[in-house]
Structures are given as structure tokens and as C-alpha cells.
Amino acid sequence: MSDTIIQIKDVNKWFGDFQVLKNINLNVEKNKKIVVCGPSGSGKSTLIRCINRLEEHQQGSIVVDGNELTEDTKNIEQIRAEVGMVFQQFNLFPHLSILDNCTLAPVWVKKMPKKDAEDLAMKHLEKVQIADQAHKFPGQLSGGQQQRCAIARALCMEPKIMLFDEPTSALDPEMIKEVLDAMVNLAKAGMTMIVVTHEMGFAKEVADEVIFMDEGMIVEKAPTNDFFANPKSDRTKLFLSQIL
Amino acid sequence: MNNINFLKPDKSNLNLFLILGLSLVFISIFDVFLSSFFKINATGFLPTSISFLLPLIIGFIGLHFIRIEYSGIRRLDEINKNFNNNNFNAVLSLLIVFIIIKSIPPVLSWTVIDANISGNSKEACTGDGACWTYIKVWLRRFIYGLYPNEEQWRINLSFISLLALGSVGYFATEKFKKYLTLYYVVIYPIIAFLFIFFFISGGPVFFDFSYGIIASVAAIIIGFFVPNKFKLYYFCFVPLAVYLSLNLFILPEEYVELGKLEGLNWVETGAWGGLALTFIVSFFCLIFCFPVGMALALGRRSELPFIKYISVVFIEFWRGVPLITVLFMSSVMFPMFLPEDFFLDKLVRVIIAISLFEAAYVAEVIRGGLQALPRGQYDAAKSLGMGYWKMHIFVILPQALKLVIPGIANTFLALVKDTPLILVVGLLEIAGMLQMAKTNPKWLGYSMEGYVFAAVVFWIICYAMSKYSYNLEEKYKTER
């Protein structure tokens, strides 16, 4: 028995008549880092949004850490608390300070005492190197700092899995590096990660497996070295030739 | 000596143009000033139409002369930029100045110079101006309505204590700050309610103590722990069933007397009035309509069809009927549907009616704010494991409400200015008292003074409210 933490089986999903996910099968083991890439509109984001049920799948089953995702709300909130997510647009809460952004969920969802939550938040903000900004508001920070804060905010819930939805796509080239560094550190610390990204350098550095998606299907799934050295399908070759 | 081009004033002959222009402008304003304040028409020897337009023409030429770009004189450049940047604006500026000068003398003479304030009867008003004696004599009625004179200290005391209790927020220390919301939303209204019931009314207080209602509230609370699949059906039937079965068959309602403060006379709500009633009605309507509106706004966006359509129907119903109809219904029709022994005071009915009416508007304003929030905020809150209520209380509503402060202020101002309408059901707040004073045979013919007085009072209240809303906007302003 391997340590499978996410099990996606025969998942289909439609937006109206349009099928965004077609027969997705994917197992993710504990502490593995998966990079998902593919052209826009290929369903990458939808797939990882299904993993914490920001989107509902219509067919098939998704099991996260032993819990199947169904319509039961209580269950969903527990699972979401264990699955951290970082968004393309940061989505920090603009009316709260950086520190409050980080402590809000631990205090109110995990019922952590305020003092402990603040210590925890400072620890994670330290890790992503924005502890000195803790009392500012999100609007006063640069994009890279905001995204690192978003990572810290997700980490404060002490999740077992981290999902990244194109975390660097909305950033200036200069700021991409600081965010990627934070993610590399996180990967080295042993977090289970699923990352949707176009940063192939990052994929080569940390990923155990790369998944290539197109038109709602998983076209290719291979260990990182194989994926870049000898891609099997023509679609993947075409994609790689354009992006590298 | 440079060439002087009178059609195109420029900097080379700055002083000449400046002296010429300023003197022409001054002459034109002085002419209007003379004719307005001293009734002297300096240009009376000219034909009427020319003499009427002359100040405008002279002033216009003067402004044209001083319109010199980059003159180097800061004050002049500022004037040119703001009031005199082209011919059309020059004429508009002149006209506004003239109208102000023209309107000062009549306003001043009516309100101050020819006005009367001494004496206690109509005969004291001899001048042509306003009769402030009328306001002075009726002032108590305008403020307290028909509330007996010797009992008015009760209103004063209540309002002063409520004001003092309301300002607690300014003095709260950091430690108590977190309880402030609870205080203002729950405790303060209850205190205000008790003050009004025991002190201003002074009558014995009854209320129906019903085991049924308590049991159904408990049933609703339990309902939140019911699995989602059955929640909807549970909420539709169980609380109501619990209430009905308990009320009808087992423990009927009890009439409990809370008692009254000894030594105070009962003053019926029919005798309340004037400014005090305006405040009471506005205060309670504001307090009630806000949470109801918030609930409706959330309800309208709910995913549960039952709740959603109830909210939609409710909002569209109240938005579709005029306030006057609502007031008539609440005072005339509504009591007919009530059981025989059930008594609800007219004032309470009116307050409930106005609150529900305004709640529909507040709901739509808040919904606008909810819709303005990016979807990412919902996603982020959900991804952190927050459920519906936590997400809305900590993330969505604080941002949405901040966005709609101007809209809410708008609705609240409209509410305050709508309160005079309760006149139609016989409750006489300040405008109602005016109406009554106006038809008093001893004081016929002074409605103008009364309306001016009421307008000033309402303006002060509303201006204070709008200032407060600007302050709130400033206070909660953060960069996005």
C-alpha cells in the first residue's frame, strides 16, 4: 500500500455543454511534487480546483486523504482546511493586514488561540521573508510580496497538500524568482504539491512528475527527466518546442 | 511702447490691461450692488433693456481684459483658470456673482432685519419679515409634540442618556473594542427600547411569553446541525410544527407583566410627536432595516431556491408599493387580521412597516456591494476551510459593506426624510406638528416660517448624517 493522498478516478466535468475534464485518472502520493502544464483552456486550473471542490465534478470520484468529495458540507470544510491553495490573482483579503490575513483562518476555522496563531503566522512569514511587512495592508505590497504572503497564509493552516494555480502568471519577471524560491524551499521541506505553471525551470528543479494536459485530457504523464528528454506524444513535443 | 491689441490682451501690457479690466469688473459689480442694496439705478438714463444688461457687458469686457495667460501673478492665474478660462465661463461666473448679490438683501431683510421674535402672540409680529415669534411660541410643540409640558424632562433625560451611551465607542479602550459591534448591534438597541418603553411611555409593559416561540427558535438552532440533504425540508416544516403543536395543545401563551416605573404617568404614543418622534422613528427604523436588509441581500444570492425566492418576492413586493400605502395598510388593515386580544401599538406597527419597506432598498444596495467583489475572494475564503457564515462575516461582508457606504447613507437619508409621511396615519412628528400649527386659528398665515424652520432642522440632521458617512468612508479606506 503506497501513501496515496489524492486519488482521482474517471472524473468528467462539463460547463454547460462543454466538457472541460475528460476521464481524468490521477494518483498523487505523499510528499510528491506534480507539475501540471498545458495550453490555456486545457482544464489544468479546473482540475486542481476540483481537488478542493471549488468546482464540483459531475462524474467519477475524487478522494483526498481518505475522504471522498461529496455534497456533504462539513466534510468539505475539513478537507479544504487540509488542502492549501495559492491563486494566480493572490486573492489576499484587502481589508485585513498581512498578519490578520494569515491568522484569520487558523483562529476561526481551527479555533487556535490568537497568540499561537500569530506566532505561527510570523514563523511562516519569516520563511517567505516578508515578516517585516506583517502590519501592512495587501494594497501596500508588491505583487511578489503579495503572492508570498498568500503562500504563508495557506501554510498557516498547516495543510497536507498545497495546490498552486499559476502562481507566477500575474507577476513581473523580476518578482517571479522570489515566489519560485519560496516554492522551492517549500518543496524541499517535503510538502505534497500540485503546481499548475508554465515555469519549466521550476518543473525541472523540483517536480517528481510532469503532467501535460490538452483539451481536458491528460495527454502525457511521466517522471520529470523522461518528460523533458523524450516526450512520447506529438502534442507534447509541439508544446515543449514552443515553450522552451 | 508696444502695440496694444484690445482683442488679444497679452503680457507685454500687463499693467494697463490689469487696471482697465479690474476697474471695469469692479464697476459692474458695484452697479449691481447699488441697485440691490440701495435701490439706486446708476444707469437709469439708458433704455431699460440696456441698463439691465449693462453690468453684464461691462463685467464681461473687464474679464476679457484680465484674461492674460501666464501673467506671472499667481492669484490672477488662479482666477483665470477657475472662473475665467473662456467667454462662456466668464459670463456664468459674473451671473452667479450678480445673483448672490441680488439675493442677499431680500433674504436678509426677511430673516433678520424686518423679522420679529419678541412677544408671545400674533400681534407682536408687525414687520414685513418673518414672524419668529410663531416658532418661539410653538417650539415646544415642534420638539415634543403633544407630550405634556411637565413630563418633557423624561424625553430630555432619555435622549441625553442614550446619546451618552451611544458615544461609548469613542472612549472604549483597546481591550473592549472587540465587544463594540455586539454592543451597538444588540445591547444598545435593547437599552434604547427599554428607555422608551419604561421612561418615555411610562405605561405598564406587557408581553406574550410563549413557550412555542422559544421552542421553535431552539428548533432553528438545532437545524444547523442537520445534514445538508434534509436541511431545507427541516427548516420548512419543523420549527413551524413545533410552534403550532406546543402553542395550541400543550402550553398556551402567557401574558406576563413586566411592570412599570412607579410615579410616572403613562403617556400614550398618540401624544408623542415633533422632533422627538422623528428621532424615535428614524432611530428604530435604521436599526431594524439594516440587519433585515443584510439578511435579504444574502438570501437573494442563496443557492437554496426556497430562501432565494422568498427573498426575491419580499424585496420586489416592498419595492413595488408606495410608502403611503404601506403606512395605511399597517395602521388600518393590519389590525383586522390580528386576533382579538392581540394589541400592537400604532407606532410600533408603523416602525415595523417602514423598517421592512426600507430593508428592501437596503438589501438591493448591499447586493450591489456583494456583486462587486471579485470571485477570488470567495475562492480564497473557501480554500481556507471557511464555511458560508465565517466566509461572509469575516471576508465578504466587511468588504461589501465598505463599498456600499455611500449607497446605504443615501437610503438612510431618504428614510429620515420619509418619516414625515407618518402624518397620514395620525402620528404628528415635526412636519405633522407644523401642519397642525398652521391650521390653528390664532396663528393663520405663518406656514412659511414653519416650513423654513422644518427645512433647516431636517437639513442639519441630514447633513450631519452625510458628514458621518464620509468619515466612515475615510476611516475604512484601504488600498485594494
XYZ file of C-alpha atoms in Angstrom:
724
model
C 0.000 0.000 0.000
C 1.547 3.211 -1.100
C 0.833 6.546 0.569
C -1.692 7.746 -1.954
C -3.064 11.042 -0.715
C -5.096 12.136 -3.731
C -6.942 9.648 -5.854
C -8.783 10.930 -8.911
C -10.743 8.318 -10.785
C -12.633 8.657 -14.081
C -13.542 12.269 -13.444
C -15.679 14.069 -16.005
C -16.853 17.625 -15.786
C -18.923 19.851 -18.004
C -19.507 23.588 -18.105
C -22.884 23.549 -19.780
C -22.389 21.540 -22.957
C -18.659 21.987 -22.966
C -16.697 19.120 -21.457
C -13.715 20.540 -19.572
C -12.419 17.342 -17.988
C -12.456 14.035 -19.816
C -11.776 10.800 -17.964
C -9.119 12.125 -15.657
C -7.250 9.465 -13.670
C -4.509 10.558 -11.339
C -2.928 9.286 -8.152
C -0.697 11.520 -6.112
C 1.487 10.028 -3.427
C 2.531 11.734 -0.252
C 5.423 14.191 -0.499
C 5.406 14.050 -4.295
C 5.583 17.220 -6.352
C 3.494 17.238 -9.505
C 3.671 19.939 -12.142
C 0.708 20.305 -14.474
C 1.274 22.135 -17.720
C -0.554 22.627 -20.958
C -2.051 25.326 -23.192
C -4.661 27.666 -21.754
C -8.177 26.274 -21.731
C -6.899 22.731 -21.315
C -8.568 22.258 -17.916
C -5.494 22.413 -15.675
C -6.947 25.008 -13.340
C -10.323 23.294 -13.282
C -8.650 20.039 -12.328
C -6.882 21.422 -9.283
C -9.920 23.483 -8.319
C -11.823 20.205 -8.259
C -9.375 18.807 -5.732
C -10.634 21.183 -3.038
C -14.046 21.355 -4.573
C -14.069 24.990 -5.599
C -15.523 23.325 -8.676
C -17.749 20.281 -8.489
C -17.087 17.298 -10.687
C -20.105 15.583 -12.181
C -18.814 12.056 -12.705
C -16.188 9.885 -11.124
C -14.665 10.137 -7.691
C -12.031 12.256 -6.033
C -10.628 11.012 -2.720
C -8.442 13.374 -0.743
C -6.638 11.944 2.284
C -9.194 9.172 2.648
C -12.244 11.439 2.332
C -14.337 11.286 -0.779
C -15.561 14.657 -2.040
C -19.345 14.646 -1.943
C -22.087 17.152 -1.294
C -21.779 16.980 2.482
C -20.633 20.418 3.631
C -18.970 19.529 6.934
C -16.721 17.109 5.159
C -15.768 19.667 2.511
C -14.670 22.279 5.013
C -12.428 19.789 6.791
C -10.828 18.768 3.531
C -10.322 22.351 2.422
C -8.612 23.098 5.712
C -6.096 20.375 4.876
C -5.565 21.493 1.286
C -3.893 24.865 0.905
C -4.352 26.807 -2.289
C -2.482 29.694 -3.894
C -4.163 31.617 -6.685
C -2.976 33.428 -9.766
C -4.500 36.708 -8.548
C -3.202 36.284 -4.939
C -6.720 36.905 -3.548
C -5.496 38.341 -0.275
C -8.204 39.959 1.825
C -7.611 43.675 1.193
C -9.393 44.852 4.350
C -7.069 42.913 6.670
C -3.393 43.408 7.449
C -0.909 40.782 6.267
C -0.776 39.293 9.746
C -4.574 39.184 10.047
C -4.787 37.583 6.611
C -2.630 34.794 7.966
C -4.304 34.383 11.352
C -7.946 34.679 10.265
C -8.459 31.068 9.222
C -6.394 29.405 11.986
C -8.278 31.373 14.639
C -11.783 30.924 13.292
C -11.585 27.580 11.480
C -9.081 25.701 13.611
C -10.031 27.508 16.853
C -6.399 28.253 17.572
C -5.727 30.813 20.334
C -4.928 34.205 18.830
C -1.453 34.336 20.345
C -0.442 30.936 18.950
C -1.875 31.811 15.558
C 0.190 34.996 15.457
C 3.375 33.139 16.371
C 2.652 30.573 13.681
C 1.925 33.293 11.119
C 5.168 35.098 11.947
C 7.052 31.830 11.554
C 5.658 31.275 8.073
C 6.032 34.925 7.070
C 9.661 34.623 8.162
C 10.046 31.613 5.886
C 8.853 33.557 2.857
C 10.856 36.586 4.015
C 8.142 39.170 4.489
C 7.947 39.170 8.277
C 8.861 42.877 8.283
C 5.708 43.658 6.272
C 3.354 41.920 8.689
C 1.438 45.020 9.738
C 0.976 46.498 6.289
C -2.100 46.009 4.138
C -2.016 43.937 0.938
C -2.508 47.030 -1.230
C 0.800 48.422 0.007
C 2.834 45.411 -1.100
C 4.330 44.481 -4.452
C 2.906 41.594 -6.435
C 5.701 39.232 -5.455
C 5.320 40.088 -1.785
C 1.564 39.606 -2.007
C 1.970 36.184 -3.569
C 4.473 35.138 -0.911
C 2.016 36.327 1.718
C -0.649 34.199 0.041
C 1.671 31.191 0.328
C 2.260 31.948 4.005
C -1.474 32.333 4.550
C -2.124 28.903 3.075
C 0.716 27.384 5.119
C -0.721 28.765 8.355
C -3.499 26.198 8.100
C -0.733 23.569 8.180
C -2.102 21.775 5.124
C -1.051 18.331 3.990
C -1.279 19.282 0.332
C -0.597 22.571 -1.421
C -2.224 23.491 -4.722
C -0.726 26.269 -6.835
C -2.861 27.706 -9.629
C -0.430 29.528 -11.935
C 1.150 31.390 -9.003
C 3.583 33.400 -11.121
C 1.472 34.241 -14.161
C 0.353 37.625 -12.864
C 3.828 38.760 -11.805
C 6.653 40.808 -13.291
C 9.631 38.691 -14.414
C 11.726 40.087 -11.560
C 9.230 39.028 -8.938
C 8.739 35.544 -10.328
C 12.048 34.437 -8.882
C 11.274 35.401 -5.299
C 7.994 33.488 -5.435
C 9.602 30.454 -7.061
C 12.320 30.486 -4.407
C 9.679 30.337 -1.715
C 8.042 27.419 -3.523
C 11.342 25.573 -3.965
C 12.020 25.911 -0.236
C 8.593 24.558 0.479
C 9.187 21.615 -1.871
C 12.484 20.821 -0.184
C 10.711 20.783 3.170
C 8.721 17.829 1.884
C 5.282 19.265 1.148
C 2.981 17.438 -1.252
C 2.449 19.904 -4.074
C 0.444 20.140 -7.262
C 1.563 23.110 -9.299
C -0.052 24.451 -12.433
C 2.654 26.529 -14.055
C 4.474 27.408 -17.246
C 7.791 27.763 -15.410
C 9.631 24.787 -16.867
C 12.789 25.655 -14.962
C 10.875 25.202 -11.738
C 9.437 21.924 -13.031
C 12.899 20.565 -13.835
C 14.211 21.603 -10.443
C 11.584 20.217 -8.076
C 8.971 18.120 -9.857
C 8.834 14.356 -9.472
C 6.318 14.046 -12.236
C 5.063 16.295 -15.004
C 1.580 16.062 -16.432
C 0.697 17.532 -19.793
C -2.953 18.320 -20.406
C -4.752 19.320 -23.556
C -8.461 19.661 -24.290
C -9.474 18.303 -20.917
C -7.431 15.130 -21.134
C -4.161 14.058 -19.608
C -2.046 13.618 -22.724
C 1.178 12.645 -21.076
C 2.268 11.801 -17.566
C 5.897 10.999 -16.969
C 8.737 11.418 -14.481
C 10.358 14.809 -14.969
C 13.526 13.684 -16.745
C 11.670 11.455 -19.185
C 9.128 14.160 -19.873
C 11.700 16.692 -20.999
C 14.212 14.245 -22.540
C 11.923 12.099 -24.641
C 8.270 13.131 -24.717
C 6.105 10.479 -26.295
C 3.163 12.238 -27.899
C 3.473 14.726 -30.736
C 1.271 17.242 -28.936
C 3.690 17.352 -26.036
C 6.652 17.766 -28.352
C 4.946 20.665 -30.069
C 4.140 22.306 -26.737
C 7.657 21.853 -25.404
C 9.219 23.191 -28.584
C 7.182 26.360 -28.206
C 7.722 26.930 -24.544
C 11.398 26.019 -24.084
C 5.687 101.299 -26.188
C 4.255 98.083 -27.571
C 1.235 97.917 -29.780
C -1.917 97.479 -27.829
C -4.341 94.932 -29.185
C -7.530 95.155 -27.198
C -8.907 91.958 -28.688
C -5.922 89.909 -27.548
C -4.611 91.048 -24.173
C -1.107 89.789 -23.547
C 1.649 90.054 -21.029
C 3.541 92.948 -22.615
C 0.971 95.483 -21.448
C 0.120 93.648 -18.286
C -0.422 96.614 -16.002
C -2.601 98.549 -18.422
C -4.885 95.570 -19.013
C -4.974 94.741 -15.360
C -6.007 98.230 -14.274
C -8.518 98.585 -17.088
C -10.010 95.117 -16.622
C -10.233 95.188 -12.845
C -11.844 98.613 -12.819
C -14.457 97.503 -15.364
C -15.253 94.371 -13.339
C -15.416 96.461 -10.190
C -17.763 98.978 -11.827
C -20.125 96.248 -12.982
C -20.256 94.600 -9.559
C -20.647 97.972 -7.834
C -23.569 98.822 -10.090
C -25.360 95.602 -9.180
C -24.514 96.180 -5.519
C -26.027 99.681 -5.599
C -29.207 98.578 -7.277
C -29.581 95.608 -4.958
C -28.791 97.139 -1.568
C -29.780 100.798 -2.054
C -32.227 100.551 -4.929
C -30.182 103.118 -6.884
C -30.142 102.585 -10.617
C -26.978 104.363 -11.749
C -27.689 103.723 -15.400
C -31.330 104.711 -15.248
C -30.953 107.294 -18.034
C -30.459 104.485 -20.559
C -33.246 102.406 -22.078
C -34.402 99.690 -19.658
C -33.093 96.687 -21.531
C -29.621 98.190 -21.984
C -29.435 99.371 -18.394
C -30.406 95.868 -17.304
C -27.685 94.207 -19.354
C -25.004 96.872 -18.930
C -23.283 95.455 -15.811
C -23.013 92.109 -17.531
C -21.462 93.646 -20.651
C -19.018 95.838 -18.737
C -18.023 92.966 -16.478
C -17.588 90.707 -19.470
C -15.228 93.169 -21.182
C -13.328 93.584 -17.922
C -12.904 89.838 -17.506
C -11.780 89.629 -21.114
C -9.039 92.186 -20.415
C -7.688 90.393 -17.386
C -7.646 87.030 -19.111
C -3.866 87.045 -19.591
C -2.165 83.687 -19.758
C 0.937 83.128 -17.635
C 0.762 86.642 -16.230
C 3.201 85.726 -13.502
C 0.792 86.835 -10.792
C -0.289 83.671 -9.024
C -3.627 84.936 -7.747
C -4.606 86.230 -11.176
C -3.642 82.977 -12.886
C -5.746 81.049 -10.402
C -8.774 83.252 -11.019
C -8.344 82.936 -14.762
C -8.026 79.178 -14.553
C -11.008 78.587 -12.286
C -13.560 81.278 -13.179
C -12.464 82.972 -16.345
C -10.996 80.441 -18.747
C -13.257 81.298 -21.657
C -16.030 83.726 -22.598
C -18.866 81.413 -21.637
C -17.474 80.676 -18.186
C -16.760 84.370 -17.658
C -20.450 85.151 -18.235
C -21.512 82.309 -15.934
C -19.162 83.495 -13.179
C -20.496 87.040 -13.472
C -24.100 85.858 -13.402
C -23.514 83.799 -10.263
C -21.874 86.740 -8.503
C -24.762 89.013 -9.531
C -27.400 86.546 -8.362
C -25.726 86.191 -4.997
C -25.511 89.971 -4.551
C -29.101 90.377 -5.697
C -30.456 87.755 -3.336
C -28.690 88.822 -0.169
C -30.863 91.877 0.706
C -34.318 90.217 0.428
C -33.194 87.113 2.330
C -31.509 89.199 4.996
C -34.448 91.522 5.445
C -36.946 88.658 5.641
C -34.998 86.548 8.103
C -33.362 89.231 10.260
C -33.941 92.909 9.634
C -37.720 93.030 9.243
C -38.358 89.946 11.351
C -39.950 89.784 14.791
C -39.143 87.483 17.636
C -40.385 89.339 20.706
C -43.800 88.910 22.258
C -45.989 85.882 22.655
C -48.853 86.440 20.283
C -49.584 87.110 16.668
C -49.995 90.819 17.381
C -46.292 91.148 18.161
C -45.495 90.438 14.520
C -45.691 93.854 12.935
C -42.831 93.864 10.426
C -42.873 92.656 6.840
C -40.374 89.930 7.568
C -40.585 86.562 9.203
C -42.548 86.077 12.383
C -40.149 84.045 14.516
C -42.450 84.616 17.468
C -44.563 81.897 15.938
C -41.679 79.430 16.046
C -40.792 80.548 19.559
C -44.300 80.023 20.876
C -44.730 76.684 19.164
C -41.182 75.431 19.719
C -42.104 73.016 22.484
C -44.825 71.535 20.321
C -42.441 71.192 17.382
C -39.919 69.371 19.549
C -42.118 67.314 21.871
C -45.427 67.092 20.043
C -48.427 66.839 22.343
C -46.320 65.376 25.136
C -47.420 67.097 28.367
C -45.177 70.015 29.273
C -44.459 68.886 32.828
C -43.353 65.437 31.608
C -40.959 66.606 28.915
C -37.912 66.128 31.131
C -38.419 62.423 30.565
C -37.744 62.803 26.857
C -34.764 65.077 27.510
C -33.288 62.713 30.055
C -33.791 59.676 27.815
C -32.197 61.305 24.795
C -29.272 62.666 26.766
C -28.573 59.291 28.385
C -28.922 57.493 25.068
C -26.560 59.968 23.460
C -24.079 59.403 26.265
C -24.415 55.616 25.936
C -24.062 55.932 22.176
C -20.754 57.765 22.439
C -19.176 54.951 24.461
C -17.414 53.783 21.305
C -15.167 56.843 21.279
C -13.870 56.177 24.773
C -13.594 52.397 24.655
C -10.118 51.117 25.377
C -8.388 48.607 23.138
C -9.491 45.824 25.434
C -13.210 46.476 24.935
C -13.017 47.358 21.251
C -13.950 43.870 20.155
C -17.220 43.969 22.064
C -18.280 47.241 20.447
C -20.051 45.655 17.497
C -22.052 43.432 19.823
C -22.838 46.445 21.977
C -24.066 48.629 19.119
C -25.911 45.915 17.245
C -27.631 44.144 20.137
C -27.273 45.762 23.541
C -27.664 49.418 22.629
C -30.949 48.994 20.755
C -32.326 46.983 23.671
C -31.324 49.709 26.123
C -32.903 52.321 23.859
C -36.029 50.224 23.610
C -36.287 49.861 27.393
C -35.740 53.597 27.871
C -38.546 54.385 25.504
C -40.890 51.794 26.936
C -40.377 52.481 30.602
C -39.461 56.123 30.552
C -40.970 57.956 27.629
C -44.110 55.849 27.527
C -44.245 55.093 31.237
C -47.153 52.712 30.837
C -47.236 49.150 32.107
C -45.316 46.828 29.819
C -46.833 43.520 28.802
C -45.541 40.933 26.521
C -46.591 37.497 25.392
C -44.373 34.884 26.829
C -44.670 31.939 24.541
C -43.023 28.564 25.016
C -43.840 27.890 21.382
C -41.601 30.674 20.083
C -38.719 29.662 22.334
C -39.052 26.056 21.254
C -39.143 26.952 17.571
C -36.065 29.174 17.940
C -34.341 26.208 19.554
C -35.525 24.054 16.666
C -33.987 26.505 14.178
C -30.659 26.426 16.017
C -30.702 22.631 16.061
C -31.477 22.765 12.349
C -27.955 23.974 11.540
C -26.620 20.582 12.623
C -28.995 18.631 10.410
C -27.254 17.051 7.386
C -27.450 19.206 4.295
C -29.702 16.884 2.391
C -32.583 17.322 4.831
C -31.858 20.895 5.927
C -34.255 22.557 3.549
C -37.191 20.324 4.442
C -36.335 20.601 8.113
C -36.393 24.403 8.059
C -39.612 24.463 6.067
C -41.626 22.339 8.438
C -40.136 21.535 11.811
C -39.924 24.968 13.537
C -43.452 25.844 12.475
C -44.778 22.453 13.533
C -43.057 22.714 16.905
C -44.508 26.165 17.435
C -48.042 25.254 16.472
C -48.224 21.994 18.343
C -46.778 23.441 21.507
C -48.882 26.579 21.382
C -52.205 25.014 20.552
C -52.165 21.812 22.528
C -49.759 21.857 25.411
C -48.568 25.222 26.742
C -50.561 28.235 25.602
C -49.103 31.754 25.646
C -48.877 33.564 28.915
C -49.412 37.212 29.438
C -46.535 38.492 31.502
C -46.435 41.929 33.034
C -43.002 43.448 33.208
C -44.395 46.197 35.390
C -43.759 49.913 35.164
C -41.707 52.590 36.837
C -43.634 53.901 39.823
C -44.527 57.553 39.870
C -44.543 58.073 36.126
C -47.734 58.817 34.264
C -48.493 56.881 31.163
C -48.211 58.992 28.037
C -49.881 57.358 25.073
C -47.975 57.136 21.812
C -50.717 59.237 20.236
C -49.414 62.186 22.230
C -45.823 61.710 21.180
C -44.718 63.934 18.383
C -42.471 66.577 16.971
C -38.763 66.218 16.604
C -38.651 63.605 19.378
C -40.906 61.312 17.359
C -38.823 61.923 14.228
C -35.790 60.726 16.155
C -37.535 57.716 17.664
C -38.971 56.538 14.368
C -35.769 57.146 12.396
C -33.585 55.506 15.033
C -35.549 52.286 15.271
C -36.170 52.053 11.549
C -32.461 52.457 10.847
C -31.589 49.818 13.421
C -34.149 47.288 12.206
C -33.888 47.770 8.474
C -30.142 47.207 8.316
C -29.914 43.602 9.564
C -33.115 42.651 7.760
C -31.743 44.157 4.555
C -28.470 42.323 5.011
C -30.263 39.018 5.508
C -32.385 39.661 2.418
C -29.338 40.515 0.320
C -27.653 37.260 1.339
C -30.927 35.398 0.884
C -31.336 36.664 -2.627
C -27.932 35.255 -3.538
C -28.521 31.991 -1.713
C -28.219 28.702 -3.549
C -31.267 27.310 -1.779
C -34.201 28.068 -4.081
C -36.700 28.328 -1.236
C -34.788 31.061 0.582
C -33.851 32.761 -2.655
C -37.406 33.097 -3.937
C -38.784 34.186 -0.595
C -36.200 36.988 -0.565
C -36.927 37.962 -4.151
C -40.676 38.066 -3.585
C -40.245 40.027 -0.354
C -37.915 42.600 -1.894
C -39.976 43.064 -5.031
C -43.179 43.363 -3.022
C -41.901 46.153 -0.778
C -40.132 47.946 -3.588
C -43.291 47.856 -5.625
C -45.661 49.557 -3.208
C -45.593 53.246 -2.231
C -44.708 54.069 1.364
C -48.046 55.803 1.923
C -49.902 52.617 1.051
C -47.698 50.657 3.398
C -48.428 53.090 6.219
C -52.179 52.974 5.624
C -52.101 49.201 5.492
C -50.127 48.967 8.714
C -52.476 51.235 10.620
C -55.848 50.351 9.120
C -55.766 46.927 7.507
C -53.222 45.100 9.608
C -55.161 45.195 12.936
C -58.107 43.476 11.239
C -56.025 40.363 10.668
C -54.812 40.178 14.235
C -56.523 38.079 16.894
C -58.960 39.901 19.117
C -56.873 40.088 22.278
C -53.665 40.925 20.495
C -52.714 44.565 20.686
C -49.849 46.174 18.875
C -49.397 49.907 19.221
C -49.825 52.014 16.109
C -46.365 53.491 16.467
C -44.809 50.022 16.655
C -46.746 48.933 13.583
C -45.595 51.990 11.676
C -41.966 51.447 12.697
C -42.140 47.823 11.564
C -43.747 48.837 8.278
C -41.153 51.493 7.473
C -38.320 49.160 8.504
C -39.472 46.402 6.181
C -40.031 48.917 3.403
C -36.534 50.359 3.715
C -34.992 46.918 4.285
C -35.892 46.022 0.700
C -33.910 49.009 -0.556
C -31.000 48.345 1.790
C -30.975 44.743 0.553
C -30.549 45.801 -3.051
C -27.809 48.275 -2.150
C -25.902 45.609 -0.222
C -26.406 43.107 -3.033
C -24.684 45.592 -5.316
C -21.698 45.521 -2.991
C -21.699 41.733 -2.826
C -21.678 41.524 -6.591
C -18.835 43.989 -6.901
C -16.473 41.678 -5.021
C -14.228 39.548 -7.203
C -14.934 35.824 -7.163
C -11.385 35.239 -5.979
C -12.315 36.493 -2.522
C -14.928 33.753 -2.208
C -12.456 31.176 -3.557
C -9.743 32.237 -1.151
C -12.047 32.138 1.858
C -13.408 28.736 0.869
C -9.963 27.310 0.215
C -9.012 28.212 3.795
C -11.803 25.997 5.049
C -14.298 28.707 5.956
C -17.953 27.809 5.760
C -20.729 30.058 4.495
C -21.150 32.119 7.652
C -17.481 32.541 8.515
C -16.731 33.484 4.937
C -19.438 36.116 4.882
C -18.839 37.543 8.344
C -15.069 37.889 8.120
C -14.299 38.261 4.447
C -17.243 39.151 2.251
C -19.491 41.453 4.270
C -16.763 43.742 5.673
C -15.595 44.462 2.141
C -19.048 44.656 0.583
C -20.414 46.968 3.278
C -17.419 49.234 2.930
C -18.145 49.509 -0.781
C -21.771 50.454 -0.256
C -21.398 53.089 2.482
C -22.495 55.872 0.071
C -25.490 53.851 -1.067
C -26.522 52.979 2.486
C -26.135 56.613 3.550
C -28.359 57.547 0.628
C -31.064 55.113 1.712
C -30.850 56.202 5.345
C -31.147 59.877 4.417
C -34.192 59.041 2.330
C -35.617 57.159 5.314
C -35.197 60.120 7.666
C -36.819 62.412 5.139
C -39.662 59.928 4.618
C -40.645 59.946 8.297
C -42.951 62.995 7.910
C -45.207 60.686 5.903
C -46.395 59.047 9.117
C -48.583 62.132 9.287
C -51.088 60.267 7.141
C -51.810 57.781 9.913
C -52.143 60.481 12.533
C -48.684 60.460 14.072
C -47.505 64.025 14.222
C -43.760 64.363 14.042
C -42.174 67.705 13.246
C -43.788 68.252 9.847
C -47.071 66.972 11.213
C -46.937 69.431 14.090
C -46.293 72.198 11.572
C -49.381 71.139 9.706
C -51.356 71.349 12.931
C -49.920 74.695 13.988
C -50.595 76.104 10.553
C -54.314 75.475 10.837
C -54.587 76.897 14.340
C -56.999 79.839 14.027
C -54.827 82.090 16.210
C -51.802 81.630 14.023
C -53.088 81.559 10.485
C -50.740 82.666 7.745
C -47.332 81.746 9.093
C -46.731 78.479 7.263
C -43.672 79.922 5.514
C -41.772 80.374 8.776
C -42.734 76.885 9.849
C -41.543 75.254 6.652
C -38.271 77.178 6.739
C -37.775 76.012 10.315
C -38.526 72.381 9.433
C -36.265 72.563 6.379
C -33.389 73.869 8.493
C -33.908 71.170 11.132
C -34.005 68.385 8.524
C -31.032 69.832 6.714
C -28.978 69.841 9.910
C -29.890 66.217 10.687
C -29.234 65.012 7.156
C -26.047 66.984 6.729
C -24.707 65.517 9.966
C -25.541 62.038 8.700
C -23.876 62.534 5.353
C -20.785 64.012 7.022
C -20.679 60.954 9.248
C -20.872 58.654 6.240
C -17.932 60.476 4.617
C -15.994 59.963 7.831
C -16.775 56.266 7.759
C -15.605 56.041 4.162
C -12.337 57.721 5.095
C -11.897 55.526 8.131
C -12.303 52.238 6.280
C -10.434 53.259 3.184
C -7.688 50.780 2.315
C -5.927 50.306 -0.930
C -7.080 47.388 -2.948
